[in-house]
Tab-separated table of C-alpha atoms in Angstrom:
chain	number	residue	atom	x	y	z
A	1	UNK	CA	-29.229	-72.899	57.337
A	2	UNK	CA	-28.616	-69.992	60.140
A	3	UNK	CA	-31.293	-67.668	61.419
A	4	UNK	CA	-31.638	-65.600	58.161
A	5	UNK	CA	-32.728	-68.914	56.645
A	6	UNK	CA	-34.874	-69.243	59.410
A	7	UNK	CA	-36.584	-66.425	59.039
A	8	UNK	CA	-36.894	-66.801	54.923
A	9	UNK	CA	-39.617	-69.738	55.857
A	10	UNK	CA	-42.156	-67.186	57.015
A	11	UNK	CA	-40.852	-64.202	54.999
A	12	UNK	CA	-43.759	-62.747	52.866
A	13	UNK	CA	-41.452	-61.075	50.450
A	14	UNK	CA	-41.509	-63.509	48.220
A	15	UNK	CA	-41.319	-63.624	44.401
A	16	UNK	CA	-44.699	-65.475	42.779
A	17	UNK	CA	-43.248	-68.636	42.272
A	18	UNK	CA	-42.267	-69.152	45.752
A	19	UNK	CA	-45.222	-67.562	46.603
A	20	UNK	CA	-47.059	-69.999	44.436
A	21	UNK	CA	-44.984	-73.184	45.521
A	22	UNK	CA	-45.332	-72.058	49.377
A	23	UNK	CA	-49.401	-72.070	48.677
A	24	UNK	CA	-48.911	-75.826	46.917
A	25	UNK	CA	-46.764	-76.939	49.902
A	26	UNK	CA	-50.317	-75.963	51.943
A	27	UNK	CA	-52.725	-78.143	49.343
A	28	UNK	CA	-50.660	-81.158	49.901
A	29	UNK	CA	-51.031	-80.681	53.777
A	30	UNK	CA	-54.465	-79.539	53.601
A	31	UNK	CA	-55.820	-82.343	50.888
A	32	UNK	CA	-53.457	-84.526	53.118
A	33	UNK	CA	-52.432	-85.995	49.931
A	34	UNK	CA	-49.450	-88.616	50.351
A	35	UNK	CA	-46.523	-90.503	49.326
A	36	UNK	CA	-47.208	-91.207	45.644
A	37	UNK	CA	-50.452	-88.759	45.130
A	38	UNK	CA	-51.068	-87.512	42.146
A	39	UNK	CA	-51.274	-83.618	42.093
A	40	UNK	CA	-54.058	-81.829	40.171
A	41	UNK	CA	-52.678	-80.577	36.676
A	42	UNK	CA	-51.525	-77.369	35.759
A	43	UNK	CA	-54.806	-76.267	34.850
A	44	UNK	CA	-56.757	-77.382	37.288
A	45	UNK	CA	-53.607	-75.662	40.186
A	46	UNK	CA	-53.563	-72.531	37.763
A	47	UNK	CA	-57.449	-72.260	38.540
A	48	UNK	CA	-57.329	-72.810	42.257
A	49	UNK	CA	-54.588	-70.925	43.030
A	50	UNK	CA	-55.182	-67.744	40.792
A	51	UNK	CA	-52.061	-67.507	38.325
A	52	UNK	CA	-50.951	-68.511	34.951
A	53	UNK	CA	-50.037	-71.827	33.562
A	54	UNK	CA	-46.172	-70.573	33.393
A	55	UNK	CA	-46.450	-69.650	37.264
A	56	UNK	CA	-47.316	-73.042	37.723
A	57	UNK	CA	-44.678	-74.616	35.914
A	58	UNK	CA	-42.088	-72.941	37.604
A	59	UNK	CA	-43.679	-73.362	41.231
A	60	UNK	CA	-43.426	-76.821	40.273
A	61	UNK	CA	-40.264	-76.775	38.488
A	62	UNK	CA	-38.773	-75.698	42.052
A	63	UNK	CA	-40.526	-78.302	44.186
A	64	UNK	CA	-39.374	-80.964	42.056
A	65	UNK	CA	-35.509	-79.607	43.293
A	66	UNK	CA	-37.356	-79.007	46.816
A	67	UNK	CA	-37.815	-82.768	46.704
A	68	UNK	CA	-41.196	-81.947	46.954
A	69	UNK	CA	-42.619	-83.338	43.619
A	70	UNK	CA	-41.569	-85.840	40.885
A	71	UNK	CA	-42.838	-85.485	37.393
A	72	UNK	CA	-43.098	-89.012	35.597
A	73	UNK	CA	-43.490	-88.021	32.299
A	74	UNK	CA	-46.678	-88.786	30.143
A	75	UNK	CA	-48.766	-89.669	33.427
A	76	UNK	CA	-48.538	-86.204	35.702
A	77	UNK	CA	-46.820	-84.659	39.065
A	78	UNK	CA	-46.958	-86.856	42.060
A	79	UNK	CA	-46.118	-86.606	46.085
A	80	UNK	CA	-42.233	-87.224	46.495
A	81	UNK	CA	-41.646	-90.516	48.970
A	82	UNK	CA	-40.027	-87.744	51.620
A	83	UNK	CA	-41.399	-84.489	50.188
A	84	UNK	CA	-39.323	-82.178	51.757
A	85	UNK	CA	-36.143	-83.788	52.303
A	86	UNK	CA	-33.169	-82.947	50.516
A	87	UNK	CA	-29.746	-84.598	49.946
A	88	UNK	CA	-27.147	-82.787	51.872
A	89	UNK	CA	-29.553	-80.899	53.272
A	90	UNK	CA	-27.003	-77.986	55.487
A	91	UNK	CA	-25.017	-78.095	52.459
A	92	UNK	CA	-21.707	-80.020	53.601
A	93	UNK	CA	-20.490	-80.288	49.877
A	94	UNK	CA	-19.595	-76.529	50.369
A	95	UNK	CA	-17.338	-76.098	53.367
A	96	UNK	CA	-13.566	-76.383	52.403
A	97	UNK	CA	-12.205	-77.597	55.591
A	98	UNK	CA	-13.673	-81.881	55.485
A	99	UNK	CA	-11.450	-82.800	57.796
A	100	UNK	CA	-12.976	-79.873	60.575
A	101	UNK	CA	-16.305	-81.115	59.589
A	102	UNK	CA	-15.574	-84.940	60.011
A	103	UNK	CA	-13.964	-83.941	63.600
A	104	UNK	CA	-17.269	-81.722	64.565
A	105	UNK	CA	-19.343	-83.952	62.915
A	106	UNK	CA	-17.840	-86.872	65.043
A	107	UNK	CA	-18.456	-84.843	68.393
A	108	UNK	CA	-21.837	-84.192	67.492
A	109	UNK	CA	-22.197	-88.005	67.334
A	110	UNK	CA	-20.859	-88.850	70.120
A	111	UNK	CA	-23.598	-86.311	71.798
A	112	UNK	CA	-26.127	-88.400	69.865
A	113	UNK	CA	-26.345	-91.059	69.098
A	114	UNK	CA	-25.350	-93.215	72.116
A	115	UNK	CA	-28.191	-91.463	73.355
A	116	UNK	CA	-30.094	-92.651	70.408
A	117	UNK	CA	-28.669	-96.331	70.943
A	118	UNK	CA	-29.449	-96.321	74.824
A	119	UNK	CA	-33.588	-94.944	73.805
A	120	UNK	CA	-33.903	-97.752	71.124
A	121	UNK	CA	-32.705	-99.953	73.737
A	122	UNK	CA	-35.706	-99.839	75.811
A	123	UNK	CA	-38.367	-98.948	72.462
A	124	UNK	CA	-37.351	-101.235	70.306
A	125	UNK	CA	-40.398	-103.609	69.037
A	126	UNK	CA	-39.103	-107.135	67.897
A	127	UNK	CA	-40.550	-105.670	63.991
A	128	UNK	CA	-37.401	-102.979	64.689
A	129	UNK	CA	-34.690	-105.990	66.211
A	130	UNK	CA	-35.101	-107.525	63.787
A	131	UNK	CA	-34.876	-104.883	61.108
A	132	UNK	CA	-31.613	-103.963	62.874
A	133	UNK	CA	-30.594	-107.572	63.180
A	134	UNK	CA	-30.815	-107.529	59.042
A	135	UNK	CA	-29.225	-104.897	58.171
A	136	UNK	CA	-26.025	-105.922	60.674
A	137	UNK	CA	-25.892	-108.819	58.756
A	138	UNK	CA	-26.001	-107.314	55.448
A	139	UNK	CA	-22.779	-104.562	56.769
A	140	UNK	CA	-20.608	-108.305	57.581
A	141	UNK	CA	-21.824	-109.239	54.229
A	142	UNK	CA	-20.559	-106.173	52.474
A	143	UNK	CA	-17.420	-106.213	54.413
A	144	UNK	CA	-16.739	-110.186	53.802
A	145	UNK	CA	-17.509	-109.776	50.158
A	146	UNK	CA	-15.478	-106.960	49.532
A	147	UNK	CA	-17.728	-104.817	48.291
A	148	UNK	CA	-18.731	-100.605	50.021
A	149	UNK	CA	-20.564	-101.097	52.947
A	150	UNK	CA	-21.186	-97.655	53.602
A	151	UNK	CA	-24.670	-97.260	52.068
A	152	UNK	CA	-25.859	-100.254	54.215
A	153	UNK	CA	-23.856	-98.901	57.474
A	154	UNK	CA	-25.781	-95.606	57.122
A	155	UNK	CA	-28.989	-98.023	56.943
A	156	UNK	CA	-28.015	-100.145	60.014
A	157	UNK	CA	-27.716	-96.084	62.273
A	158	UNK	CA	-31.005	-95.374	60.359
A	159	UNK	CA	-32.700	-98.518	61.701
A	160	UNK	CA	-31.678	-97.651	64.795
A	161	UNK	CA	-33.089	-94.146	64.863
A	162	UNK	CA	-36.711	-95.494	63.898
A	163	UNK	CA	-36.406	-97.953	66.958
A	164	UNK	CA	-36.169	-94.419	69.135
A	165	UNK	CA	-40.211	-93.888	67.427
A	166	UNK	CA	-38.928	-90.278	67.405
A	167	UNK	CA	-40.249	-88.574	63.737
A	168	UNK	CA	-37.401	-86.091	63.899
A	169	UNK	CA	-34.323	-88.567	65.040
A	170	UNK	CA	-34.113	-90.920	61.183
A	171	UNK	CA	-33.830	-87.915	59.676
A	172	UNK	CA	-31.270	-86.247	61.803
A	173	UNK	CA	-28.829	-90.012	61.555
A	174	UNK	CA	-28.157	-89.631	58.226
A	175	UNK	CA	-26.721	-85.966	58.203
A	176	UNK	CA	-24.690	-86.607	61.403
A	177	UNK	CA	-23.306	-90.475	60.039
A	178	UNK	CA	-22.361	-88.048	56.574
A	179	UNK	CA	-19.455	-87.849	58.650
A	180	UNK	CA	-19.140	-91.989	58.259
A	181	UNK	CA	-18.108	-91.046	54.142
A	182	UNK	CA	-15.399	-88.701	54.886
A	183	UNK	CA	-13.312	-91.099	55.921
A	184	UNK	CA	-13.066	-94.287	54.068
A	185	UNK	CA	-9.667	-94.244	52.524
A	186	UNK	CA	-7.886	-95.441	55.938
A	187	UNK	CA	-10.242	-97.657	56.155
A	188	UNK	CA	-8.580	-100.914	55.999
A	189	UNK	CA	-8.923	-104.898	57.454
A	190	UNK	CA	-8.554	-104.195	61.100
A	191	UNK	CA	-11.195	-101.325	60.962
A	192	UNK	CA	-13.593	-103.500	58.921
A	193	UNK	CA	-13.115	-106.647	61.943
A	194	UNK	CA	-13.922	-103.817	64.321
A	195	UNK	CA	-17.043	-102.258	62.978
A	196	UNK	CA	-18.377	-106.257	62.571
A	197	UNK	CA	-17.395	-106.544	66.240
A	198	UNK	CA	-19.042	-103.304	67.237
A	199	UNK	CA	-21.799	-103.563	65.432
A	200	UNK	CA	-22.988	-106.889	66.820
A	201	UNK	CA	-22.326	-105.626	69.987
A	202	UNK	CA	-24.901	-102.837	69.164
A	203	UNK	CA	-27.246	-104.774	68.065
A	204	UNK	CA	-26.955	-107.339	70.706
A	205	UNK	CA	-27.417	-105.019	73.872
A	206	UNK	CA	-30.268	-103.245	72.015
A	207	UNK	CA	-32.313	-107.231	71.450
A	208	UNK	CA	-31.195	-107.703	75.121
A	209	UNK	CA	-33.457	-103.943	75.753
A	210	UNK	CA	-30.042	-103.522	77.640
A	211	UNK	CA	-30.066	-99.300	77.413
A	212	UNK	CA	-26.674	-98.992	79.215
A	213	UNK	CA	-24.973	-101.765	77.236
A	214	UNK	CA	-26.454	-100.327	73.988
A	215	UNK	CA	-24.590	-97.320	74.903
A	216	UNK	CA	-21.875	-98.143	76.232
A	217	UNK	CA	-21.129	-100.226	72.866
A	218	UNK	CA	-22.305	-96.948	70.710
A	219	UNK	CA	-19.701	-94.978	72.368
A	220	UNK	CA	-17.110	-97.497	71.544
A	221	UNK	CA	-18.351	-97.481	67.839
A	222	UNK	CA	-17.622	-93.864	67.769
A	223	UNK	CA	-14.189	-93.977	69.308
A	224	UNK	CA	-12.815	-96.454	66.837
A	225	UNK	CA	-13.929	-93.611	64.105
A	226	UNK	CA	-12.073	-91.165	66.445
A	227	UNK	CA	-8.997	-93.524	66.229
A	228	UNK	CA	-9.272	-93.120	62.323
A	229	UNK	CA	-9.978	-89.733	62.480
A	230	UNK	CA	-6.645	-89.212	64.350
A	231	UNK	CA	-5.027	-90.617	61.915
A	232	UNK	CA	-6.051	-88.592	59.124
A	233	UNK	CA	-4.940	-85.510	61.196
A	234	UNK	CA	-1.426	-86.746	61.798
A	235	UNK	CA	-1.292	-88.106	57.669
A	236	UNK	CA	-2.156	-84.641	56.641
A	237	UNK	CA	-0.093	-82.733	59.356
A	238	UNK	CA	3.235	-85.033	58.010
A	239	UNK	CA	2.162	-83.814	54.772
A	240	UNK	CA	2.131	-80.491	55.709
A	241	UNK	CA	5.372	-80.444	57.220
A	242	UNK	CA	7.285	-82.397	54.611
A	243	UNK	CA	6.249	-80.007	52.178
A	244	UNK	CA	7.911	-77.306	55.270
A	245	UNK	CA	10.865	-78.849	54.994
A	246	UNK	CA	11.435	-79.607	51.207
B	1	UNK	CA	-33.991	-87.482	54.751
B	2	UNK	CA	-34.084	-91.275	55.392
B	3	UNK	CA	-30.871	-93.894	54.337
B	4	UNK	CA	-32.720	-93.776	50.394
B	5	UNK	CA	-32.244	-90.110	49.610
B	6	UNK	CA	-28.618	-90.614	51.108
B	7	UNK	CA	-27.219	-92.972	48.648
B	8	UNK	CA	-28.942	-90.433	46.259
B	9	UNK	CA	-26.114	-88.215	46.778
B	10	UNK	CA	-24.121	-90.497	44.780
B	11	UNK	CA	-26.117	-91.958	42.600
B	12	UNK	CA	-25.331	-91.946	38.706
B	13	UNK	CA	-28.489	-92.531	37.618
B	14	UNK	CA	-29.432	-88.422	37.084
B	15	UNK	CA	-31.072	-86.871	34.462
B	16	UNK	CA	-28.949	-84.592	32.284
B	17	UNK	CA	-30.174	-80.609	33.880
B	18	UNK	CA	-29.446	-82.498	37.838
B	19	UNK	CA	-25.858	-83.662	36.236
B	20	UNK	CA	-25.201	-79.999	35.268
B	21	UNK	CA	-26.207	-78.636	38.655
B	22	UNK	CA	-24.124	-80.962	40.481
B	23	UNK	CA	-21.230	-79.672	37.871
B	24	UNK	CA	-21.831	-76.236	38.503
B	25	UNK	CA	-21.155	-77.480	42.663
B	26	UNK	CA	-18.263	-79.196	41.461
B	27	UNK	CA	-16.672	-76.032	39.550
B	28	UNK	CA	-17.955	-73.570	42.937
B	29	UNK	CA	-16.010	-75.965	44.968
B	30	UNK	CA	-13.075	-76.062	42.957
B	31	UNK	CA	-12.932	-72.842	41.680
B	32	UNK	CA	-13.558	-71.682	45.506
B	33	UNK	CA	-16.038	-69.634	44.840
B	34	UNK	CA	-18.079	-68.029	48.136
B	35	UNK	CA	-20.924	-66.169	48.983
B	36	UNK	CA	-21.523	-63.346	46.949
B	37	UNK	CA	-19.124	-63.865	44.116
B	38	UNK	CA	-20.407	-64.265	40.453
B	39	UNK	CA	-21.019	-67.560	38.515
B	40	UNK	CA	-20.302	-67.659	35.148
B	41	UNK	CA	-22.594	-66.831	32.691
B	42	UNK	CA	-24.649	-69.275	30.731
B	43	UNK	CA	-22.725	-69.465	27.693
B	44	UNK	CA	-19.602	-69.450	29.667
B	45	UNK	CA	-20.636	-72.532	31.674
B	46	UNK	CA	-22.119	-74.297	28.118
B	47	UNK	CA	-19.211	-73.949	26.829
B	48	UNK	CA	-17.390	-75.345	29.967
B	49	UNK	CA	-19.858	-78.524	30.772
B	50	UNK	CA	-20.259	-79.149	26.964
B	51	UNK	CA	-23.860	-78.751	26.935
B	52	UNK	CA	-26.602	-76.752	25.688
B	53	UNK	CA	-28.227	-72.901	27.213
B	54	UNK	CA	-30.868	-74.473	28.371
B	55	UNK	CA	-29.734	-77.348	30.192
B	56	UNK	CA	-27.881	-74.567	32.073
B	57	UNK	CA	-30.674	-72.815	33.000
B	58	UNK	CA	-32.500	-75.734	34.210
B	59	UNK	CA	-29.790	-76.689	36.503
B	60	UNK	CA	-29.869	-72.947	37.524
B	61	UNK	CA	-33.187	-72.720	38.309
B	62	UNK	CA	-32.747	-75.973	40.324
B	63	UNK	CA	-29.718	-74.679	42.216
B	64	UNK	CA	-31.694	-71.493	42.944
B	65	UNK	CA	-34.799	-73.230	44.368
B	66	UNK	CA	-31.755	-75.384	46.463
B	67	UNK	CA	-30.733	-72.009	47.447
B	68	UNK	CA	-27.238	-72.464	46.307
B	69	UNK	CA	-27.208	-69.285	43.810
B	70	UNK	CA	-29.071	-66.362	43.409
B	71	UNK	CA	-30.609	-64.338	40.451
B	72	UNK	CA	-30.053	-60.810	40.721
B	73	UNK	CA	-31.826	-59.541	37.323
B	74	UNK	CA	-29.041	-57.385	34.733
B	75	UNK	CA	-25.908	-58.133	37.377
B	76	UNK	CA	-25.877	-62.347	36.948
B	77	UNK	CA	-25.890	-64.898	38.511
B	78	UNK	CA	-24.282	-65.340	42.179
B	79	UNK	CA	-23.742	-67.518	44.946
B	80	UNK	CA	-25.796	-66.716	47.830
B	81	UNK	CA	-25.494	-66.636	51.315
B	82	UNK	CA	-25.192	-69.650	52.436
B	83	UNK	CA	-25.348	-72.160	49.493
B	84	UNK	CA	-27.395	-75.200	50.100
B	85	UNK	CA	-28.630	-74.747	52.973
B	86	UNK	CA	-32.719	-74.965	52.986
B	87	UNK	CA	-35.864	-73.313	54.453
B	88	UNK	CA	-37.277	-76.499	56.408
B	89	UNK	CA	-34.356	-79.063	55.824
B	90	UNK	CA	-36.349	-82.286	57.593
B	91	UNK	CA	-39.843	-81.189	55.665
B	92	UNK	CA	-41.180	-80.412	59.164
B	93	UNK	CA	-43.850	-78.949	57.513
B	94	UNK	CA	-45.064	-82.126	55.719
B	95	UNK	CA	-45.847	-83.832	58.726
B	96	UNK	CA	-49.383	-84.493	59.792
B	97	UNK	CA	-48.779	-84.743	63.306
B	98	UNK	CA	-47.729	-81.445	64.803
B	99	UNK	CA	-47.745	-82.127	69.058
B	100	UNK	CA	-46.233	-85.652	68.180
B	101	UNK	CA	-43.112	-83.709	66.026
B	102	UNK	CA	-43.184	-80.966	69.038
B	103	UNK	CA	-42.309	-83.734	71.375
B	104	UNK	CA	-39.558	-85.188	69.581
B	105	UNK	CA	-38.548	-82.291	68.809
B	106	UNK	CA	-38.789	-80.971	72.527
B	107	UNK	CA	-36.329	-84.468	72.959
B	108	UNK	CA	-33.440	-84.198	70.737
B	109	UNK	CA	-33.365	-80.230	71.872
B	110	UNK	CA	-33.353	-81.356	75.708
B	111	UNK	CA	-30.489	-84.438	74.611
B	112	UNK	CA	-28.880	-81.727	72.670
B	113	UNK	CA	-28.985	-78.155	73.908
B	114	UNK	CA	-27.749	-77.678	77.378
B	115	UNK	CA	-25.351	-79.757	75.892
B	116	UNK	CA	-24.292	-76.997	73.576
B	117	UNK	CA	-24.184	-74.510	76.816
B	118	UNK	CA	-22.005	-76.163	78.313
B	119	UNK	CA	-19.337	-76.474	75.579
B	120	UNK	CA	-20.499	-72.921	74.556
B	121	UNK	CA	-19.788	-71.562	77.572
B	122	UNK	CA	-16.129	-73.452	77.700
B	123	UNK	CA	-15.214	-71.934	74.090
B	124	UNK	CA	-16.902	-68.603	74.336
B	125	UNK	CA	-15.175	-65.572	73.335
B	126	UNK	CA	-15.061	-62.400	74.365
B	127	UNK	CA	-17.052	-61.696	70.745
B	128	UNK	CA	-19.274	-64.223	71.147
B	129	UNK	CA	-20.438	-63.067	75.117
B	130	UNK	CA	-20.934	-59.906	73.405
B	131	UNK	CA	-23.224	-60.905	70.529
B	132	UNK	CA	-25.131	-63.265	73.008
B	133	UNK	CA	-25.253	-61.328	75.111
B	134	UNK	CA	-26.968	-58.345	72.631
B	135	UNK	CA	-29.208	-61.003	71.246
B	136	UNK	CA	-30.276	-61.704	75.108
B	137	UNK	CA	-31.665	-57.885	75.268
B	138	UNK	CA	-33.316	-58.011	71.874
B	139	UNK	CA	-35.629	-60.500	73.268
B	140	UNK	CA	-35.743	-58.520	76.111
B	141	UNK	CA	-36.986	-55.473	74.532
B	142	UNK	CA	-39.333	-57.572	71.952
B	143	UNK	CA	-41.322	-58.931	74.686
B	144	UNK	CA	-41.920	-55.738	76.661
B	145	UNK	CA	-42.315	-53.876	72.909
B	146	UNK	CA	-45.065	-56.787	72.481
B	147	UNK	CA	-43.797	-57.821	69.592
B	148	UNK	CA	-43.088	-61.052	67.583
B	149	UNK	CA	-39.825	-62.196	69.953
B	150	UNK	CA	-39.858	-65.750	68.101
B	151	UNK	CA	-37.191	-64.809	65.102
B	152	UNK	CA	-34.517	-63.333	67.846
B	153	UNK	CA	-35.055	-66.237	70.275
B	154	UNK	CA	-33.994	-68.636	67.332
B	155	UNK	CA	-30.872	-65.817	66.867
B	156	UNK	CA	-30.192	-66.310	70.295
B	157	UNK	CA	-29.796	-69.661	70.207
B	158	UNK	CA	-27.992	-69.468	67.488
B	159	UNK	CA	-25.559	-66.851	68.818
B	160	UNK	CA	-24.638	-69.492	71.597
B	161	UNK	CA	-24.527	-72.868	68.864
B	162	UNK	CA	-22.303	-70.206	67.424
B	163	UNK	CA	-20.130	-69.907	70.317
B	164	UNK	CA	-18.753	-73.518	70.742
B	165	UNK	CA	-16.843	-73.233	67.476
B	166	UNK	CA	-18.104	-76.181	65.701
B	167	UNK	CA	-19.992	-75.594	62.259
B	168	UNK	CA	-22.547	-78.093	62.609
B	169	UNK	CA	-24.011	-77.035	65.419
B	170	UNK	CA	-24.922	-73.923	64.098
B	171	UNK	CA	-26.781	-75.777	61.297
B	172	UNK	CA	-28.698	-77.825	63.583
B	173	UNK	CA	-29.481	-75.684	66.046
B	174	UNK	CA	-32.267	-73.747	63.965
B	175	UNK	CA	-33.813	-77.096	62.935
B	176	UNK	CA	-34.233	-78.630	66.277
B	177	UNK	CA	-35.381	-74.999	67.860
B	178	UNK	CA	-38.256	-74.820	65.235
B	179	UNK	CA	-40.094	-76.184	67.560
B	180	UNK	CA	-39.915	-72.614	68.870
B	181	UNK	CA	-42.361	-72.043	66.149
B	182	UNK	CA	-45.188	-74.270	67.012
B	183	UNK	CA	-46.149	-73.303	70.209
B	184	UNK	CA	-47.095	-69.487	69.847
B	185	UNK	CA	-50.566	-69.972	71.230
B	186	UNK	CA	-50.291	-70.867	74.672
B	187	UNK	CA	-47.874	-68.159	74.673
B	188	UNK	CA	-48.583	-66.234	78.119
B	189	UNK	CA	-47.413	-62.764	80.245
B	190	UNK	CA	-46.197	-65.426	82.588
B	191	UNK	CA	-44.475	-68.196	80.448
B	192	UNK	CA	-43.310	-64.575	78.066
B	193	UNK	CA	-41.387	-62.715	82.219
B	194	UNK	CA	-39.594	-66.798	82.547
B	195	UNK	CA	-38.178	-66.971	79.030
B	196	UNK	CA	-36.281	-63.420	80.032
B	197	UNK	CA	-35.591	-64.829	83.151
B	198	UNK	CA	-33.787	-67.989	82.076
B	199	UNK	CA	-32.235	-66.460	78.935
B	200	UNK	CA	-30.820	-64.284	81.369
B	201	UNK	CA	-29.206	-67.207	83.542
B	202	UNK	CA	-28.153	-68.521	80.304
B	203	UNK	CA	-26.087	-65.404	79.464
B	204	UNK	CA	-24.644	-64.697	82.745
B	205	UNK	CA	-23.521	-68.401	83.084
B	206	UNK	CA	-21.926	-68.541	79.590
B	207	UNK	CA	-20.023	-65.052	80.368
B	208	UNK	CA	-19.014	-66.786	83.439
B	209	UNK	CA	-17.489	-69.966	81.436
B	210	UNK	CA	-19.337	-71.287	83.705
B	211	UNK	CA	-20.503	-74.755	81.581
B	212	UNK	CA	-22.238	-76.735	84.380
B	213	UNK	CA	-24.568	-73.678	85.111
B	214	UNK	CA	-25.082	-72.600	81.379
B	215	UNK	CA	-26.341	-76.367	81.189
B	216	UNK	CA	-28.389	-75.987	84.393
B	217	UNK	CA	-30.080	-72.882	82.822
B	218	UNK	CA	-30.337	-74.672	79.617
B	219	UNK	CA	-32.555	-76.860	81.159
B	220	UNK	CA	-34.869	-75.356	83.555
B	221	UNK	CA	-35.114	-73.346	79.744
B	222	UNK	CA	-36.371	-76.115	78.100
B	223	UNK	CA	-38.376	-77.566	80.955
B	224	UNK	CA	-40.283	-74.503	81.084
B	225	UNK	CA	-41.295	-74.885	76.982
B	226	UNK	CA	-42.153	-78.429	78.297
B	227	UNK	CA	-44.733	-77.584	80.327
B	228	UNK	CA	-46.441	-75.738	77.544
B	229	UNK	CA	-46.406	-78.747	75.405
B	230	UNK	CA	-47.977	-80.383	78.540
B	231	UNK	CA	-50.457	-77.462	78.516
B	232	UNK	CA	-51.459	-77.832	74.742
B	233	UNK	CA	-51.578	-81.930	74.857
B	234	UNK	CA	-54.281	-81.893	77.638
B	235	UNK	CA	-56.006	-78.934	75.746
B	236	UNK	CA	-56.019	-81.196	72.863
B	237	UNK	CA	-57.422	-84.240	75.085
B	238	UNK	CA	-59.689	-81.971	76.265
B	239	UNK	CA	-61.449	-80.711	73.042
B	240	UNK	CA	-61.332	-84.688	72.220
B	241	UNK	CA	-63.117	-85.648	75.424
B	242	UNK	CA	-65.898	-83.036	74.748
B	243	UNK	CA	-66.141	-83.994	71.863
B	244	UNK	CA	-66.669	-87.824	72.775
B	245	UNK	CA	-69.228	-87.093	75.204
B	246	UNK	CA	-71.071	-84.956	73.002
């Protein structure tokens, strides 16, 4: 999103179904409807917003695509689990240079995640620590069982983010840890062992409310990822050189 | 987005129009279609993806809602300006406690934006500096003309973000500067004058490639915002107390 999109948030030049979609969002907020609550049916919404059912249906479809609503066949339309939060919100899938993207994500992670770990260590309560520990163990089990640990790896980082009690950070972290998924290929056994060790160090520091230790452990963890990225870049350059010399 | 959404990125349990939407995204990437390029028509897409035109139409509608495609009546379907980047990607509109959200956004801004200003000062080229300057002047003109300066204020921060040459940062900044729009009410003349002064200090430091100065100037700018937030919180508490004592 750049500023031209940002301005759209308040733009009034929207077509009718988009305006109705915004009115439905306003209705959800004003009626304080929560995840899982049922939306009034198309007929009621049409009467309420003074538009035809076709327009209501269009607006609902666009809110389904934006992950605000979910349609359960034969049951009605409901508020989704995390309304308005979408997969890949920044459109990273559309970036052509994935290696540049991975480096830039890493740069942002390096600025955010050690700080997140530090404030998590200050603010985590017993329930937070129990959850971080459970997810740390889950990643270890995945690795030992030889199954893909990346989904649980993201969950581990999100549980640290939640411990900060800041409502914005748990939304940011999965987006920037997206980079984790960008370099599965170089994942060898040495790196997996290092993941277990550095995750443990982060967990232990947070559990001990050791802010400085948590920050340092997260930096170590991210530096490990950087080694992978550098190796991938070198691999890419070697391939390029090989192609240029043949 | 929390981890359950993140996993959906790779989930295969999607219904047909969603799967077709993903196939269209894959097509855009593999054919290297850019902003403004025309998408093949419904008939071609149906043949290519081996699905009916109704399904193609559903998939296109969902990609319009996700800001991947735009439909120009009578002309066809085109790749949007910033494909996949949506308004309010984290669903902040659905947070009930806007004051808590504003404080949490401020906490994240304070961690990110001084750093962004510092690396912008290192990496900005002459074109970047010219753009930051133009936007700084635009905000000043808005304020002096008594018109809403917030859209140009966000643009000012985005132009600093772009100077970092990091592709992720310009996407993050409008989302976290969302907080700027959350406290228009306390904006008085004193604060507007301070905005002009601190924006100028940020611009001057970046133009001089003074990394430390840019960082410091951004911290001053954000501390100003914090004063506004604290005043809003106090106002809220006073109202609450007044209600409780009556």
